[in-house]
Coordinates of N, CA, C and O in Angstrom, one line a residue:
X20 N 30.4 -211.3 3.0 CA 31.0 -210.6 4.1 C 30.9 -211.6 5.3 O 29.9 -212.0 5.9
X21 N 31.8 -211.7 5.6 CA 32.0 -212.6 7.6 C 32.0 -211.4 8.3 O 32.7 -210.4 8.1
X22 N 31.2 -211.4 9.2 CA 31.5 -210.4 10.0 C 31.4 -211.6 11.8 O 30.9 -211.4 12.9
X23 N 32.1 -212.5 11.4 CA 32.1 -213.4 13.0 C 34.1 -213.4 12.9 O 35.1 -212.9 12.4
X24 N 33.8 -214.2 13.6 CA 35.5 -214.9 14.2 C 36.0 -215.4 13.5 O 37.1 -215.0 13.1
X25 N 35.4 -216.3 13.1 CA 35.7 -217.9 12.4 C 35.6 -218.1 10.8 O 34.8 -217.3 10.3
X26 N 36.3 -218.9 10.1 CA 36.4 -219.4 9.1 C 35.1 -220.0 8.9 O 34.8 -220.8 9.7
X27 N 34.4 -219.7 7.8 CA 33.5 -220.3 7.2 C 33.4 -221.0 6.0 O 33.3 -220.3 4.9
X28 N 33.3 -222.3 5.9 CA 33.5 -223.2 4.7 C 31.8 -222.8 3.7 O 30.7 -223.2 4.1
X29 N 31.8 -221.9 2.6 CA 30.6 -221.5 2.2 C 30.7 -222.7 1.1 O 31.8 -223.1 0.8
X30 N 29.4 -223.3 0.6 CA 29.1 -224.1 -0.7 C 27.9 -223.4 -1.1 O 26.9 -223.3 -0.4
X31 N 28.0 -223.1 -2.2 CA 26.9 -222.9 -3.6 C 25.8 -224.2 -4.0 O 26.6 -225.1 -4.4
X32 N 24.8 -224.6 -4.1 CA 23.9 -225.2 -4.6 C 24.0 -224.8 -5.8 O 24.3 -223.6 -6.2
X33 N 23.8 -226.3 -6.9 CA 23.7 -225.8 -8.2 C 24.5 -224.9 -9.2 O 24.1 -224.5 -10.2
X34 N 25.8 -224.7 -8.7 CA 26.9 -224.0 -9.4 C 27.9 -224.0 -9.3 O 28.2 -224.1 -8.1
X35 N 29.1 -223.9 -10.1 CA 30.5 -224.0 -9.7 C 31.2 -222.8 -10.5 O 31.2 -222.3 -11.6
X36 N 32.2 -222.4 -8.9 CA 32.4 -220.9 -9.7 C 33.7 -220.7 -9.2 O 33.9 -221.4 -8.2
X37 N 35.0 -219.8 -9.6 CA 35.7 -219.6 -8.9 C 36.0 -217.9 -8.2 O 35.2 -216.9 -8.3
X38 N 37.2 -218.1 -7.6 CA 37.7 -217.0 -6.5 C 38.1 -216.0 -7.2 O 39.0 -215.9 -8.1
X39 N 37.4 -215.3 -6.8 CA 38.4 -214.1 -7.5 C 39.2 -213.0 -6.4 O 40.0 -212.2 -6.9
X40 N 39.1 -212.9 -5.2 CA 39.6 -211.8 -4.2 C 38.9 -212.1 -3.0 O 37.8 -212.5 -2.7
X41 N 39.8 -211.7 -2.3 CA 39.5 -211.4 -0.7 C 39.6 -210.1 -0.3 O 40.4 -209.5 -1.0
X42 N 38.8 -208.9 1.1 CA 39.4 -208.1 0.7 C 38.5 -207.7 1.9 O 37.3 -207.8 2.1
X43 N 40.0 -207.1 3.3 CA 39.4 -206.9 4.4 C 38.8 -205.3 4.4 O 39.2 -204.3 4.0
X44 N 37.1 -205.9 5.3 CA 36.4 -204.4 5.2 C 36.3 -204.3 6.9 O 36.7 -205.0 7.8
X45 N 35.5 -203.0 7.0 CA 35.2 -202.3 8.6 C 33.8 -202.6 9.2 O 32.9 -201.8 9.1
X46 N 33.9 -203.8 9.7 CA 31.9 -204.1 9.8 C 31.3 -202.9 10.6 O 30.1 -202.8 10.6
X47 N 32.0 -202.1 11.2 CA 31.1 -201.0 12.1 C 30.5 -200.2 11.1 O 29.3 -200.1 11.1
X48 N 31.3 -199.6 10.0 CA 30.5 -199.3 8.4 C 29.5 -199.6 8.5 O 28.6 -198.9 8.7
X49 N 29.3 -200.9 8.3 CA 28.5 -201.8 7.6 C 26.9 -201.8 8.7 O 25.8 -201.4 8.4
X50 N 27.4 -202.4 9.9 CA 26.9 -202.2 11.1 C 25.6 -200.3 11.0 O 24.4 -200.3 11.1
X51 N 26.4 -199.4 11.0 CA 25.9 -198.1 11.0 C 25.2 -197.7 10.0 O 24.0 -197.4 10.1
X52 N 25.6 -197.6 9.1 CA 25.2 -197.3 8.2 C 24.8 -198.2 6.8 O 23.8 -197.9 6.1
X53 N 25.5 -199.4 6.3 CA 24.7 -200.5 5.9 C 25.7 -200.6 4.7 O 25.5 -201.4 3.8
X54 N 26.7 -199.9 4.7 CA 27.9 -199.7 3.6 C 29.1 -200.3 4.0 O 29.6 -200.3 5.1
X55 N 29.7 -200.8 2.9 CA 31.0 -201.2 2.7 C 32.2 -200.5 3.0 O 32.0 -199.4 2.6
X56 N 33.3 -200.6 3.5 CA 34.3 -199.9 3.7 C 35.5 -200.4 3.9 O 35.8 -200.6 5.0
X57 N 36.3 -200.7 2.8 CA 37.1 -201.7 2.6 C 38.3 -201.1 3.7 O 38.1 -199.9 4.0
X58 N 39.5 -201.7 4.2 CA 40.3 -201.5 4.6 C 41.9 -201.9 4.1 O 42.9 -201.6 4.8
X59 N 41.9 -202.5 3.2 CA 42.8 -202.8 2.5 C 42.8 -203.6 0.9 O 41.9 -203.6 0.1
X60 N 43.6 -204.0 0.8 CA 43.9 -204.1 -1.1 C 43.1 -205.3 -0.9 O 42.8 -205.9 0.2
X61 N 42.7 -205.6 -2.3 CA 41.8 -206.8 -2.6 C 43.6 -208.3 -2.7 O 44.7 -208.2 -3.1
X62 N 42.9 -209.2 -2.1 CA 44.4 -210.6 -2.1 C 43.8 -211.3 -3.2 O 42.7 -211.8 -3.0
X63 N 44.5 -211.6 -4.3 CA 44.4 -213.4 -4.8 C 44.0 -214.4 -4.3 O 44.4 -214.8 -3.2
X64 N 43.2 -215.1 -5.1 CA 43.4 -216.8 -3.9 C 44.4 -217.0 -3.9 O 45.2 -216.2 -4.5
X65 N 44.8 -218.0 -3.4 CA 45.6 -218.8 -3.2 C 46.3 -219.8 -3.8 O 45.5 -220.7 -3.5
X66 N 47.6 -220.7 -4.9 CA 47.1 -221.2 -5.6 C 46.2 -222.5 -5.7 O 45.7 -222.9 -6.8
X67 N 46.0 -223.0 -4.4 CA 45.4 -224.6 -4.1 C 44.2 -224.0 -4.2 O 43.2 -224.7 -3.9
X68 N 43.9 -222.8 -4.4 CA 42.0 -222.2 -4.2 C 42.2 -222.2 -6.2 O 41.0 -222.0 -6.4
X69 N 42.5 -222.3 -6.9 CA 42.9 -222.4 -8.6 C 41.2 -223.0 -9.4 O 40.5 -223.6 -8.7
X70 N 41.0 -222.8 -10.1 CA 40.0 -223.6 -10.8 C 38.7 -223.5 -10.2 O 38.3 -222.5 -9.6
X71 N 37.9 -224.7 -10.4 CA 36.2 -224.3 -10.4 C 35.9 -225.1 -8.3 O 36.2 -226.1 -7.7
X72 N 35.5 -224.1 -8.2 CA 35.0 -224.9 -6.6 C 33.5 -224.9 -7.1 O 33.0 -224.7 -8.2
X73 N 32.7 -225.4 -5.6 CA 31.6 -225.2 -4.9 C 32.0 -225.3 -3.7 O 31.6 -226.3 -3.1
X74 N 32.7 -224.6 -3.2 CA 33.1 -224.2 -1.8 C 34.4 -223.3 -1.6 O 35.4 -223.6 -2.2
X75 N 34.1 -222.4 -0.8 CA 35.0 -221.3 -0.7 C 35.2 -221.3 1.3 O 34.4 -221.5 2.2
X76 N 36.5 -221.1 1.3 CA 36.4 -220.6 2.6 C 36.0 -219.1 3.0 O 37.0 -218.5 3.4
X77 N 35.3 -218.6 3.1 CA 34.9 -216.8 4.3 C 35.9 -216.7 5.4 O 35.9 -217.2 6.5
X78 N 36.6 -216.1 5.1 CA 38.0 -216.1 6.4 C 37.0 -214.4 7.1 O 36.2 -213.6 6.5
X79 N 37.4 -214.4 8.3 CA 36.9 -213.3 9.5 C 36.9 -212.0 8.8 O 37.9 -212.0 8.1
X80 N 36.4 -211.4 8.7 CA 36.5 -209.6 8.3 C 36.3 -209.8 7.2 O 35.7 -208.7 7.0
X81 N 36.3 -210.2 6.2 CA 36.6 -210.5 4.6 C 35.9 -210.5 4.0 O 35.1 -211.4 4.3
X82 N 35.6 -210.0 3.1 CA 34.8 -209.7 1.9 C 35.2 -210.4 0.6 O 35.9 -209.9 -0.2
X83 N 34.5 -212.1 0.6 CA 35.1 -213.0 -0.5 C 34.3 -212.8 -1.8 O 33.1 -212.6 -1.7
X84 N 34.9 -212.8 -2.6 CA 34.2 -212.9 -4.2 C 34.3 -213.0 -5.1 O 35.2 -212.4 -5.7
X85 N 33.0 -214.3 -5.8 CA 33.6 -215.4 -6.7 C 32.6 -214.8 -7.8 O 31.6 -214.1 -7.6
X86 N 33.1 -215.2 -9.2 CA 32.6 -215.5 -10.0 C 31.7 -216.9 -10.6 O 32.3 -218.0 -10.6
X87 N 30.4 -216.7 -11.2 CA 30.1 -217.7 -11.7 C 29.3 -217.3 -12.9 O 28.7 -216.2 -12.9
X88 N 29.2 -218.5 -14.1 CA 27.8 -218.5 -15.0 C 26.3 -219.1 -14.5 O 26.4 -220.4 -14.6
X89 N 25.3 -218.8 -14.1 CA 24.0 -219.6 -14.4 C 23.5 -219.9 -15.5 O 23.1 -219.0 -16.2
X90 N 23.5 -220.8 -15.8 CA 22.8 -221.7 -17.2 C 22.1 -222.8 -16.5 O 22.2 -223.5 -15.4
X91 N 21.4 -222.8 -17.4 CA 20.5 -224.4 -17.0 C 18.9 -224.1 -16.7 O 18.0 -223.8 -17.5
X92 N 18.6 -224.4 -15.1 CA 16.9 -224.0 -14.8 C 17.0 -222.9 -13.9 O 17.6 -222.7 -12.9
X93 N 16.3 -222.0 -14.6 CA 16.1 -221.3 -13.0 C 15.3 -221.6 -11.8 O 14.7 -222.6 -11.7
X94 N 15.1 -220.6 -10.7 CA 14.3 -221.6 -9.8 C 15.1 -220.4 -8.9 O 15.6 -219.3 -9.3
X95 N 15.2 -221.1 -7.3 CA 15.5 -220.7 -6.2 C 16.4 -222.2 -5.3 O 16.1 -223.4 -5.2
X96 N 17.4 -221.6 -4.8 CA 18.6 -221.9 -4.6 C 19.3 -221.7 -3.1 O 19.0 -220.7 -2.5
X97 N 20.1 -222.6 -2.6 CA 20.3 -221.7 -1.3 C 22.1 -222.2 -1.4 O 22.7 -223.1 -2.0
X98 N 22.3 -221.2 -0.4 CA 24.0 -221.2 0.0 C 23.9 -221.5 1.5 O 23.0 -221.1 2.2
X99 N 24.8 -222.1 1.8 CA 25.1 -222.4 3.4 C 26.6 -222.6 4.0 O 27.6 -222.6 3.3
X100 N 26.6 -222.7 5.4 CA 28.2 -223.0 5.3 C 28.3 -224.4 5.9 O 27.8 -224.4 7.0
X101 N 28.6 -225.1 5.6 CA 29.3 -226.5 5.6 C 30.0 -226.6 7.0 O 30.8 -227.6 7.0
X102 N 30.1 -226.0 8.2 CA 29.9 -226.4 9.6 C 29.0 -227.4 9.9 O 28.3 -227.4 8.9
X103 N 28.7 -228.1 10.7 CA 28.0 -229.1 10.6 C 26.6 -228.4 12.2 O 25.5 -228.8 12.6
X104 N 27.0 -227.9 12.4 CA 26.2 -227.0 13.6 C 25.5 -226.1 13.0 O 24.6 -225.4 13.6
X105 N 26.0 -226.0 11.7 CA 25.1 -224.5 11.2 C 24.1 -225.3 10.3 O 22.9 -225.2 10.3
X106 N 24.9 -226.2 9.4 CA 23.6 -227.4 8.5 C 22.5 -227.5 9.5 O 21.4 -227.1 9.2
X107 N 22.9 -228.1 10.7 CA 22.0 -229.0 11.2 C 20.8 -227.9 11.8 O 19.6 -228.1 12.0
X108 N 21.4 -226.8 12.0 CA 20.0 -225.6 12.1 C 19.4 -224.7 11.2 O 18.8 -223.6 11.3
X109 N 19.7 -225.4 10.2 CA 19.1 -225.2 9.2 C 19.7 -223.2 8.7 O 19.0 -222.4 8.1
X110 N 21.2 -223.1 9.1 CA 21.2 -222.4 8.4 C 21.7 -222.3 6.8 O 22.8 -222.5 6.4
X111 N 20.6 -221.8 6.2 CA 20.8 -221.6 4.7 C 20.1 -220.4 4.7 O 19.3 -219.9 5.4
X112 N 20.9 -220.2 3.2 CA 20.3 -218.6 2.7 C 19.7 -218.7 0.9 O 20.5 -219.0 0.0
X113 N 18.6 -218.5 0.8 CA 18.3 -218.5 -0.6 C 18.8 -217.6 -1.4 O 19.1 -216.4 -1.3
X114 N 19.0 -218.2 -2.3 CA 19.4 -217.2 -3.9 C 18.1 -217.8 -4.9 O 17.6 -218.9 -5.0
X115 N 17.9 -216.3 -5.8 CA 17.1 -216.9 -7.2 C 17.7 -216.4 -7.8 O 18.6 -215.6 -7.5
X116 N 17.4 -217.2 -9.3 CA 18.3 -217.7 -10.6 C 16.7 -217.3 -11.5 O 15.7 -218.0 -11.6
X117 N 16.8 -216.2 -12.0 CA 16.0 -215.5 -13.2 C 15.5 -215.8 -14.6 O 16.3 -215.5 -15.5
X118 N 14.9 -216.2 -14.9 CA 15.4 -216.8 -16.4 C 15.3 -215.4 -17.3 O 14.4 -214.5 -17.1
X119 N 15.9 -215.4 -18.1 CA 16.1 -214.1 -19.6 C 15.1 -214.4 -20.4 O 15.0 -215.5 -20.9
X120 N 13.9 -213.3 -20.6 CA 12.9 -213.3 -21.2 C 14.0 -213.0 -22.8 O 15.1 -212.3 -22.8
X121 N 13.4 -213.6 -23.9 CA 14.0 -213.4 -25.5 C 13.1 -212.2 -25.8 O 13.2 -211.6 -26.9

């Protein structure tokens, strides 16, 4: 979810995944009560958005979301956005990657 102005260039650590939909929601929802509340139809990428990224753009209001597999190690992971103002303050956000007990 973006809930700012601006376009955010997001990249994934350690995975490549693609786009599956965009899909404008109501952050006051979200804001109040802590829920989603979509406001219109889910969009396609785009076709130049096609095949495996590690980076998606977060357009304003939007609710982007991608698909991926985890294989490999698990561990702990971070996502950030590729502004160079937000790198350099270190904003990142962790993800963990679980491993499947047999």
């Amino acid at each position: 979810m973006n809930f700012t102005d601006d376009s955010h260039p997001i990249h994934l650590h350690a995975v490549r995944f693609q786009i599956l939909d965009r899909r404008s929601f109501v952050p006051e929802y979200y804001y109040r009560g802590g829920r989603v509340e979509y406001n219109g139809q889910p969009v396609p990428p785009a076709p130049n958005e096609a095949g495996w990224k590690d980076t998606v753009q977060a357009h304003p209001g939007m609710v982007t979301r991608i698909i991926t597999r985890f294989e490999g190690y698990p561990g702990r992971y971070v996502w950030h956005c590729h502004i160079l103002e937000h790198e350099d303050n270190e904003m990142m956000r962790p993800y963990e990657i679980l491993g499947i007990e047999n």
